[in-house]
Amino acid sequence: MPTSTQVQLVRRPQGWPVHEDFRTVTVELPDLGPDQVRVANEFLSVDPYMRGRMNDVESYTPPFALGETMTGGAVGRVVASTSDAVPVGAAVTHDLGWRDVAQGDATRFRVVDDGVPLSAYLGVLGMTAFTAHLGLLEIAQMKPGEVVFVSGAAGAVGSMVGQIARLKGASRVIGSAGSPAKVALVQEKYGFDAAFNYKDGHVYQQLRRAAPDGIDVYFDNVGGVHLEAALGTLNRDGRVAMCGSISGYNEEHAPPGPRNLARITQQGLTLRGFTVGFHTQHYPAFLADMREWFTTGQIAYDETVIDGLDHAVDAFLAMMRGETTGKTVVSL
Ligand SMILES: NC(=O)c1ccc[n+]([C@@H]2O[C@H](COP(=O)([O-])OP(=O)(O)OC[C@H]3O[C@@H](n4cnc5c(N)ncnc54)[C@H](OP(=O)(O)O)[C@@H]3O)[C@@H](O)[C@H]2O)c1
């Protein structure tokens, strides 16, 4: 009987998750029904939004159920199939992560081209890069010649935002990140014009120095003091893509909001929140751009690969703590 080893949430974390909030189980898999597939996962995605799903709070995605296997982005290869559309040997992406073997209806699995490293479908060719493209171009409506600031600049989404801004004609791209190595990386490899380490001092002052003429677009991955600093720096009619606020995800009490909301009125700013799953109509535009940039070598990307399902929780925590660079994935 085939088996699947899976990670389950057994307790709602208070503040930072700990290992005792999770357990690993091995379950026997039933025979395949009609139009079903079994997939050996090769890479699992760990993402900040998963922290929100560990809380018992209704959001755009339902919370993880206690005692059930968590879900998340994954890519793998079909090892058994009763579906003509998703045959044995096909590479597939799907949302049955946090397990080594996934099984379900063929419609849950999307066949992808085998010609690239499969982990790319979780990052540069996947959800995080789509989020960057969507947030920058559709949500914030970035135009050529504008000055763009992105926080979390060395992460999966942020590293794409800066490069897409440059490829779409931004006049200046500024990033913030949490270590000297990340600050160097975003300038040297991803082509940001300026970057600073937000742990080095006052975020507003560092941003002002990097953007003497102000910014037109802020892509917010972090929230908190970064958002306040950006509001203080945005030019007239500036826009903010409210993508995430990771600085508060592990806080037991919500941090206070920006103290300078009056800037929104004074500068005529637009702040727009979004979650990528509600904007899939823009996916083809992303894919068309990214395919071209990827195949012509115009986009750089990094992955932090952590080996083994046993280390999936460690991988998640390392990503949340800023110990990883680029897209963080677990290899199986
Ligand atoms: N709206 C959507 O549809 C959508 C989709 C995907 C992702 N997101 C959001 O986008 C953001 C980035 O996600 P990602 O997948 O690209 O993750 P990521 O940037 O690859 O990893 C998270 C990064 O957050 C940074 N961070 C952690 N705590 C921080 C703090 N207190 N202040 C500043 N930075 C902090 C760390 O980098 P440093 O070392 O630089 O601190 C860490 O590397 C998250 O807020 C996520 O929730 C939203």
CSV table of C-alpha atoms and ligand atoms in Angstrom, one decimal:
chain,number,residue,atom,x,y,z
A,1,MET,CA,0.0,0.0,0.0
A,2,PRO,CA,1.5,3.4,-1.0
A,3,THR,CA,2.0,5.9,1.9
A,4,SER,CA,2.3,9.6,2.3
A,5,THR,CA,4.2,11.4,5.0
A,6,GLN,CA,2.5,14.7,5.9
A,7,VAL,CA,2.9,17.7,8.2
A,8,GLN,CA,-0.1,18.6,10.3
A,9,LEU,CA,-0.9,21.6,12.5
A,10,VAL,CA,-2.0,20.3,15.9
A,11,ARG,CA,-2.0,23.6,17.9
A,12,ARG,CA,-2.5,27.2,17.0
A,13,PRO,CA,0.8,29.1,17.5
A,14,GLN,CA,0.9,32.0,20.0
A,15,GLY,CA,3.3,34.5,18.5
A,16,TRP,CA,6.2,32.6,16.8
A,17,PRO,CA,5.3,29.0,15.8
A,18,VAL,CA,7.3,26.3,17.6
A,19,HIS,CA,7.9,22.7,16.6
A,20,GLU,CA,5.3,21.4,19.1
A,21,ASP,CA,2.6,23.2,17.1
A,22,PHE,CA,3.1,20.6,14.3
A,23,ARG,CA,3.4,16.8,13.9
A,24,THR,CA,4.4,14.5,11.1
A,25,VAL,CA,2.3,11.5,10.3
A,26,THR,CA,2.5,8.7,7.7
A,27,VAL,CA,-0.9,7.7,6.2
A,28,GLU,CA,-1.8,4.9,3.7
A,29,LEU,CA,-3.2,6.1,0.4
A,30,PRO,CA,-6.3,4.5,-1.1
A,31,ASP,CA,-6.3,3.2,-4.6
A,32,LEU,CA,-6.8,5.8,-7.3
A,33,GLY,CA,-10.4,6.5,-8.3
A,34,PRO,CA,-11.4,7.5,-11.9
A,35,ASP,CA,-9.5,10.6,-13.2
A,36,GLN,CA,-7.2,10.7,-10.2
A,37,VAL,CA,-3.4,11.0,-9.9
A,38,ARG,CA,-0.7,10.3,-7.4
A,39,VAL,CA,2.3,12.7,-7.4
A,40,ALA,CA,5.7,12.4,-5.8
A,41,ASN,CA,6.4,15.9,-4.7
A,42,GLU,CA,9.9,17.3,-5.5
A,43,PHE,CA,9.6,20.8,-4.0
A,44,LEU,CA,7.3,22.4,-1.5
A,45,SER,CA,6.7,26.1,-1.0
A,46,VAL,CA,6.9,27.8,2.3
A,47,ASP,CA,5.2,31.2,2.3
A,48,PRO,CA,4.4,34.0,4.8
A,49,TYR,CA,0.6,33.7,4.2
A,50,MET,CA,0.7,30.3,5.8
A,51,ARG,CA,1.3,32.0,9.2
A,52,GLY,CA,-2.1,33.7,8.9
A,53,ARG,CA,-3.7,30.3,8.1
A,54,MET,CA,-2.3,28.9,11.4
A,55,ASN,CA,-4.6,31.3,13.3
A,56,ASP,CA,-8.2,30.6,13.8
A,57,VAL,CA,-9.3,33.7,11.9
A,58,GLU,CA,-11.4,33.8,8.7
A,59,SER,CA,-9.4,35.5,5.9
A,60,TYR,CA,-9.3,35.2,2.2
A,61,THR,CA,-8.2,31.6,2.7
A,62,PRO,CA,-9.7,29.5,5.5
A,63,PRO,CA,-7.5,28.6,8.5
A,64,PHE,CA,-5.7,25.3,8.5
A,65,ALA,CA,-7.8,22.8,10.4
A,66,LEU,CA,-6.1,21.3,13.5
A,67,GLY,CA,-5.1,17.7,13.1
A,68,GLU,CA,-5.3,17.9,9.3
A,69,THR,CA,-2.5,18.0,6.8
A,70,MET,CA,-1.6,21.6,5.8
A,71,THR,CA,-1.7,22.6,2.1
A,72,GLY,CA,0.5,24.9,0.1
A,73,GLY,CA,2.2,25.2,-3.3
A,74,ALA,CA,4.1,22.2,-4.5
A,75,VAL,CA,5.6,20.8,-7.7
A,76,GLY,CA,6.2,17.1,-8.4
A,77,ARG,CA,6.0,14.3,-10.9
A,78,VAL,CA,3.0,12.0,-11.5
A,79,VAL,CA,3.8,8.4,-10.4
A,80,ALA,CA,0.4,6.8,-10.9
A,81,SER,CA,-2.6,8.1,-12.9
A,82,THR,CA,-6.1,7.2,-14.1
A,83,SER,CA,-6.3,10.4,-16.1
A,84,ASP,CA,-5.4,10.8,-19.8
A,85,ALA,CA,-4.9,14.5,-19.3
A,86,VAL,CA,-2.3,14.1,-16.5
A,87,PRO,CA,-0.3,11.0,-17.3
A,88,VAL,CA,2.5,9.2,-15.4
A,89,GLY,CA,5.8,11.1,-15.8
A,90,ALA,CA,4.2,14.6,-16.2
A,91,ALA,CA,5.5,17.4,-14.1
A,92,VAL,CA,2.7,19.1,-12.2
A,93,THR,CA,2.1,22.0,-9.9
A,94,HIS,CA,-0.7,22.0,-7.3
A,95,ASP,CA,-1.6,23.0,-3.8
A,96,LEU,CA,-1.2,19.7,-1.9
A,97,GLY,CA,2.1,20.7,-0.3
A,98,TRP,CA,3.5,19.8,3.2
A,99,ARG,CA,3.6,16.1,2.2
A,100,ASP,CA,5.9,13.9,0.1
A,101,VAL,CA,3.2,12.2,-1.9
A,102,ALA,CA,0.0,14.0,-3.0
A,103,GLN,CA,-3.1,12.3,-4.4
A,104,GLY,CA,-6.4,13.6,-5.7
A,105,ASP,CA,-8.6,14.5,-8.6
A,106,ALA,CA,-6.6,15.3,-11.8
A,107,THR,CA,-8.3,18.7,-12.0
A,108,ARG,CA,-6.2,19.8,-8.9
A,109,PHE,CA,-3.0,19.3,-10.8
A,110,ARG,CA,-1.6,21.5,-13.6
A,111,VAL,CA,0.8,20.0,-16.1
A,112,VAL,CA,3.9,22.2,-16.6
A,113,ASP,CA,6.7,22.2,-19.1
A,114,ASP,CA,9.6,20.0,-18.0
A,115,GLY,CA,12.4,22.1,-19.6
A,116,VAL,CA,13.1,24.3,-16.6
A,117,PRO,CA,14.1,23.4,-13.0
A,118,LEU,CA,10.8,22.4,-11.4
A,119,SER,CA,11.4,24.6,-8.3
A,120,ALA,CA,11.0,27.7,-10.6
A,121,TYR,CA,7.3,27.0,-10.7
A,122,LEU,CA,7.1,28.0,-7.0
A,123,GLY,CA,9.0,31.3,-7.5
A,124,VAL,CA,10.1,33.0,-10.7
A,125,LEU,CA,7.5,31.2,-12.8
A,126,GLY,CA,5.0,30.9,-10.0
A,127,MET,CA,2.8,32.6,-7.5
A,128,THR,CA,5.4,35.0,-6.0
A,129,ALA,CA,6.6,36.4,-9.3
A,130,PHE,CA,3.0,36.8,-10.4
A,131,THR,CA,2.2,38.7,-7.2
A,132,ALA,CA,5.1,41.1,-8.0
A,133,HIS,CA,3.9,41.7,-11.6
A,134,LEU,CA,0.3,42.1,-10.6
A,135,GLY,CA,1.0,44.3,-7.6
A,136,LEU,CA,3.4,46.6,-9.4
A,137,LEU,CA,1.6,47.0,-12.8
A,138,GLU,CA,-2.1,46.5,-12.1
A,139,ILE,CA,-2.5,47.4,-8.5
A,140,ALA,CA,0.0,50.3,-8.2
A,141,GLN,CA,-0.2,51.2,-11.9
A,142,MET,CA,3.5,51.9,-12.2
A,143,LYS,CA,4.4,54.0,-15.2
A,144,PRO,CA,7.8,54.4,-17.0
A,145,GLY,CA,9.9,57.1,-15.4
A,146,GLU,CA,8.5,56.6,-11.9
A,147,VAL,CA,10.5,56.0,-8.7
A,148,VAL,CA,9.7,52.7,-7.0
A,149,PHE,CA,10.4,51.5,-3.5
A,150,VAL,CA,9.9,47.9,-2.4
A,151,SER,CA,10.4,46.4,1.1
A,152,GLY,CA,11.5,42.8,1.6
A,153,ALA,CA,13.6,43.4,-1.5
A,154,ALA,CA,15.7,40.3,-1.3
A,155,GLY,CA,12.7,38.0,-0.9
A,156,ALA,CA,10.7,36.0,-3.4
A,157,VAL,CA,8.2,38.8,-4.2
A,158,GLY,CA,10.5,41.8,-3.6
A,159,SER,CA,13.4,40.6,-5.7
A,160,MET,CA,10.9,40.3,-8.6
A,161,VAL,CA,9.3,43.7,-8.0
A,162,GLY,CA,12.6,45.5,-8.3
A,163,GLN,CA,13.6,43.8,-11.5
A,164,ILE,CA,10.1,44.1,-13.1
A,165,ALA,CA,10.1,47.8,-12.2
A,166,ARG,CA,13.4,48.2,-14.0
A,167,LEU,CA,12.3,46.2,-17.0
A,168,LYS,CA,9.1,48.3,-17.3
A,169,GLY,CA,11.1,51.6,-17.2
A,170,ALA,CA,11.2,52.8,-13.7
A,171,SER,CA,13.6,55.7,-13.3
A,172,ARG,CA,14.9,54.6,-9.9
A,173,VAL,CA,14.4,51.4,-7.9
A,174,ILE,CA,15.0,51.4,-4.2
A,175,GLY,CA,14.8,48.4,-1.9
A,176,SER,CA,15.1,47.6,1.8
A,177,ALA,CA,16.2,44.4,3.3
A,178,GLY,CA,17.5,43.0,6.6
A,179,SER,CA,21.2,42.3,6.2
A,180,PRO,CA,24.3,43.8,4.5
A,181,ALA,CA,24.5,40.7,2.2
A,182,LYS,CA,20.9,41.2,1.0
A,183,VAL,CA,21.5,44.9,0.4
A,184,ALA,CA,24.5,44.1,-1.7
A,185,LEU,CA,22.7,41.3,-3.6
A,186,VAL,CA,19.7,43.5,-4.6
A,187,GLN,CA,22.0,46.2,-6.0
A,188,GLU,CA,24.6,43.9,-7.6
A,189,LYS,CA,22.5,41.1,-8.9
A,190,TYR,CA,19.0,42.5,-9.2
A,191,GLY,CA,20.0,45.9,-10.5
A,192,PHE,CA,18.4,48.1,-7.8
A,193,ASP,CA,19.7,51.7,-7.9
A,194,ALA,CA,19.8,52.0,-4.1
A,195,ALA,CA,19.1,49.8,-1.1
A,196,PHE,CA,19.4,50.0,2.7
A,197,ASN,CA,19.4,47.7,5.7
A,198,TYR,CA,16.3,48.6,7.7
A,199,LYS,CA,18.0,47.3,10.8
A,200,ASP,CA,20.7,50.0,10.5
A,201,GLY,CA,18.5,52.8,11.7
A,202,HIS,CA,15.5,55.0,11.1
A,203,VAL,CA,13.7,53.7,8.0
A,204,TYR,CA,12.3,57.1,7.0
A,205,GLN,CA,15.7,58.8,7.1
A,206,GLN,CA,17.3,56.0,5.2
A,207,LEU,CA,14.6,56.0,2.6
A,208,ARG,CA,14.8,59.8,2.2
A,209,ARG,CA,18.5,59.6,1.6
A,210,ALA,CA,17.9,56.9,-1.0
A,211,ALA,CA,15.1,58.8,-2.7
A,212,PRO,CA,16.0,62.5,-2.5
A,213,ASP,CA,13.2,63.3,-5.0
A,214,GLY,CA,10.6,61.1,-3.2
A,215,ILE,CA,8.9,58.0,-4.5
A,216,ASP,CA,5.9,57.4,-6.7
A,217,VAL,CA,5.1,53.8,-5.9
A,218,TYR,CA,5.6,51.8,-2.8
A,219,PHE,CA,5.2,48.0,-2.9
A,220,ASP,CA,4.6,47.1,0.7
A,221,ASN,CA,5.6,43.6,1.8
A,222,VAL,CA,6.3,44.5,5.4
A,223,GLY,CA,3.8,47.1,6.9
A,224,GLY,CA,4.6,48.9,10.2
A,225,VAL,CA,7.3,51.4,10.2
A,226,HIS,CA,8.1,50.8,6.5
A,227,LEU,CA,4.6,51.8,5.5
A,228,GLU,CA,4.8,54.9,7.7
A,229,ALA,CA,8.2,55.8,6.1
A,230,ALA,CA,6.8,55.3,2.6
A,231,LEU,CA,3.7,57.4,3.3
A,232,GLY,CA,6.1,60.2,4.4
A,233,THR,CA,8.1,59.9,1.2
A,234,LEU,CA,5.4,59.4,-1.5
A,235,ASN,CA,5.1,62.2,-4.1
A,236,ARG,CA,1.8,63.7,-5.2
A,237,ASP,CA,-0.7,61.0,-6.6
A,238,GLY,CA,1.6,58.2,-5.4
A,239,ARG,CA,0.3,54.7,-5.1
A,240,VAL,CA,0.9,51.9,-2.7
A,241,ALA,CA,0.4,48.2,-3.5
A,242,MET,CA,-0.5,46.7,-0.1
A,243,CYS,CA,0.8,43.2,-0.7
A,244,GLY,CA,1.7,42.1,2.8
A,245,SER,CA,2.7,43.2,6.3
A,246,ILE,CA,5.1,40.5,7.5
A,247,SER,CA,6.4,42.6,10.4
A,248,GLY,CA,3.2,41.9,12.3
A,249,TYR,CA,2.5,38.3,11.3
A,250,ASN,CA,4.0,36.8,14.5
A,251,GLU,CA,3.0,39.5,16.8
A,252,GLU,CA,0.4,38.5,19.4
A,253,HIS,CA,-1.1,42.0,19.4
A,254,ALA,CA,-1.5,44.0,16.2
A,255,PRO,CA,1.1,46.8,15.9
A,256,PRO,CA,-0.2,50.4,15.8
A,257,GLY,CA,-0.9,51.7,12.3
A,258,PRO,CA,1.0,54.5,10.6
A,259,ARG,CA,0.7,57.8,12.4
A,260,ASN,CA,0.8,59.9,9.3
A,261,LEU,CA,-2.3,58.8,7.4
A,262,ALA,CA,-3.1,62.5,6.8
A,263,ARG,CA,-0.4,62.2,4.1
A,264,ILE,CA,-2.9,60.2,2.1
A,265,THR,CA,-5.2,63.2,1.9
A,266,GLN,CA,-2.4,65.8,1.5
A,267,GLN,CA,-0.7,64.0,-1.3
A,268,GLY,CA,-3.7,62.5,-3.0
A,269,LEU,CA,-2.3,59.0,-2.4
A,270,THR,CA,-4.0,55.7,-3.3
A,271,LEU,CA,-3.4,52.6,-1.1
A,272,ARG,CA,-4.8,49.4,-2.6
A,273,GLY,CA,-4.7,46.0,-1.1
A,274,PHE,CA,-4.8,42.8,-3.1
A,275,THR,CA,-4.4,39.0,-2.9
A,276,VAL,CA,-3.2,37.4,-6.0
A,277,GLY,CA,-5.8,34.6,-6.1
A,278,PHE,CA,-8.6,37.2,-6.8
A,279,HIS,CA,-6.8,38.5,-9.9
A,280,THR,CA,-6.1,35.4,-12.0
A,281,GLN,CA,-7.3,37.2,-15.1
A,282,HIS,CA,-4.0,39.0,-15.2
A,283,TYR,CA,-2.0,35.7,-15.1
A,284,PRO,CA,-1.6,35.5,-18.9
A,285,ALA,CA,0.0,38.9,-19.1
A,286,PHE,CA,2.4,37.9,-16.3
A,287,LEU,CA,3.3,34.7,-18.1
A,288,ALA,CA,3.9,36.4,-21.4
A,289,ASP,CA,6.3,38.9,-19.9
A,290,MET,CA,8.0,36.4,-17.6
A,291,ARG,CA,8.5,33.7,-20.3
A,292,GLU,CA,10.3,36.3,-22.4
A,293,TRP,CA,12.5,37.6,-19.6
A,294,PHE,CA,13.3,34.2,-18.3
A,295,THR,CA,14.2,32.6,-21.6
A,296,THR,CA,16.3,35.6,-22.7
A,297,GLY,CA,18.1,35.8,-19.3
A,298,GLN,CA,16.8,39.2,-18.3
A,299,ILE,CA,15.6,38.1,-14.9
A,300,ALA,CA,17.8,37.0,-12.1
A,301,TYR,CA,16.5,34.8,-9.2
A,302,ASP,CA,17.6,33.1,-6.1
A,303,GLU,CA,16.3,30.1,-4.2
A,304,THR,CA,17.0,28.9,-0.8
A,305,VAL,CA,16.6,25.1,-0.9
A,306,ILE,CA,16.2,23.3,2.4
A,307,ASP,CA,16.3,19.6,2.2
A,308,GLY,CA,13.8,17.2,3.6
A,309,LEU,CA,10.2,17.2,4.8
A,310,ASP,CA,11.6,16.8,8.4
A,311,HIS,CA,12.9,20.3,8.0
A,312,ALA,CA,9.8,21.9,6.4
A,313,VAL,CA,8.9,23.7,9.6
A,314,ASP,CA,12.5,24.9,10.0
A,315,ALA,CA,12.4,26.2,6.5
A,316,PHE,CA,9.2,28.1,7.1
A,317,LEU,CA,10.6,29.6,10.3
A,318,ALA,CA,13.9,30.5,8.6
A,319,MET,CA,12.0,32.3,5.8
A,320,MET,CA,9.9,34.2,8.3
A,321,ARG,CA,13.0,35.2,10.3
A,322,GLY,CA,14.8,36.5,7.2
A,323,GLU,CA,17.5,33.8,7.2
A,324,THR,CA,16.8,32.9,3.6
A,325,THR,CA,17.1,34.7,0.3
A,326,GLY,CA,14.9,34.7,-2.8
A,327,LYS,CA,12.2,32.0,-2.9
A,328,THR,CA,12.4,29.5,0.0
A,329,VAL,CA,11.5,25.9,-0.9
A,330,VAL,CA,11.8,22.5,0.6
A,331,SER,CA,13.3,19.7,-1.6
A,332,LEU,CA,12.2,16.1,-1.2
B,1,LIG,N1,-1.1,39.7,-1.5
B,1,LIG,C1,-0.7,38.6,-2.0
B,1,LIG,O1,-1.4,38.0,-2.8
B,1,LIG,C2,0.6,38.0,-1.6
B,1,LIG,C3,1.2,36.9,-2.3
B,1,LIG,C4,2.5,36.5,-1.9
B,1,LIG,C5,3.2,37.1,-0.9
B,1,LIG,N2,2.6,38.2,-0.2
B,1,LIG,C6,3.3,38.9,0.9
B,1,LIG,O2,4.5,39.4,0.3
B,1,LIG,C7,5.4,39.5,1.3
B,1,LIG,C8,6.7,38.8,0.9
B,1,LIG,O3,6.4,37.4,0.7
B,1,LIG,P1,7.5,36.4,0.1
B,1,LIG,O4,6.9,35.1,-0.2
B,1,LIG,O5,8.3,37.1,-1.0
B,1,LIG,O6,8.5,36.2,1.4
B,1,LIG,P2,10.0,36.5,1.4
B,1,LIG,O7,10.2,38.0,1.2
B,1,LIG,O8,10.7,35.6,0.5
B,1,LIG,O9,10.4,36.1,2.9
B,1,LIG,C9,9.9,36.9,3.9
B,1,LIG,C10,10.9,38.0,4.2
B,1,LIG,O10,10.3,39.0,5.1
B,1,LIG,C11,11.3,39.7,5.7
B,1,LIG,N3,10.9,40.1,7.1
B,1,LIG,C12,10.6,39.3,8.1
B,1,LIG,N4,10.3,40.0,9.2
B,1,LIG,C13,10.4,41.3,8.8
B,1,LIG,C14,10.3,42.5,9.5
B,1,LIG,N5,9.9,42.6,10.8
B,1,LIG,N6,10.5,43.7,8.9
B,1,LIG,C15,10.9,43.7,7.6
B,1,LIG,N7,11.1,42.5,6.9
B,1,LIG,C16,10.8,41.4,7.5
B,1,LIG,C17,12.6,38.9,5.7
B,1,LIG,O11,13.6,39.5,5.0
B,1,LIG,P3,14.7,40.5,5.6
B,1,LIG,O12,15.9,39.6,5.9
B,1,LIG,O13,14.9,41.5,4.6
B,1,LIG,O14,14.1,41.0,6.9
B,1,LIG,C18,12.1,37.6,5.0
B,1,LIG,O15,13.2,37.1,4.2
B,1,LIG,C19,4.8,38.9,2.6
B,1,LIG,O16,4.3,40.0,3.3
B,1,LIG,C20,3.7,38.1,2.0
B,1,LIG,O17,2.6,37.9,3.0
B,1,LIG,C21,1.3,38.6,-0.6
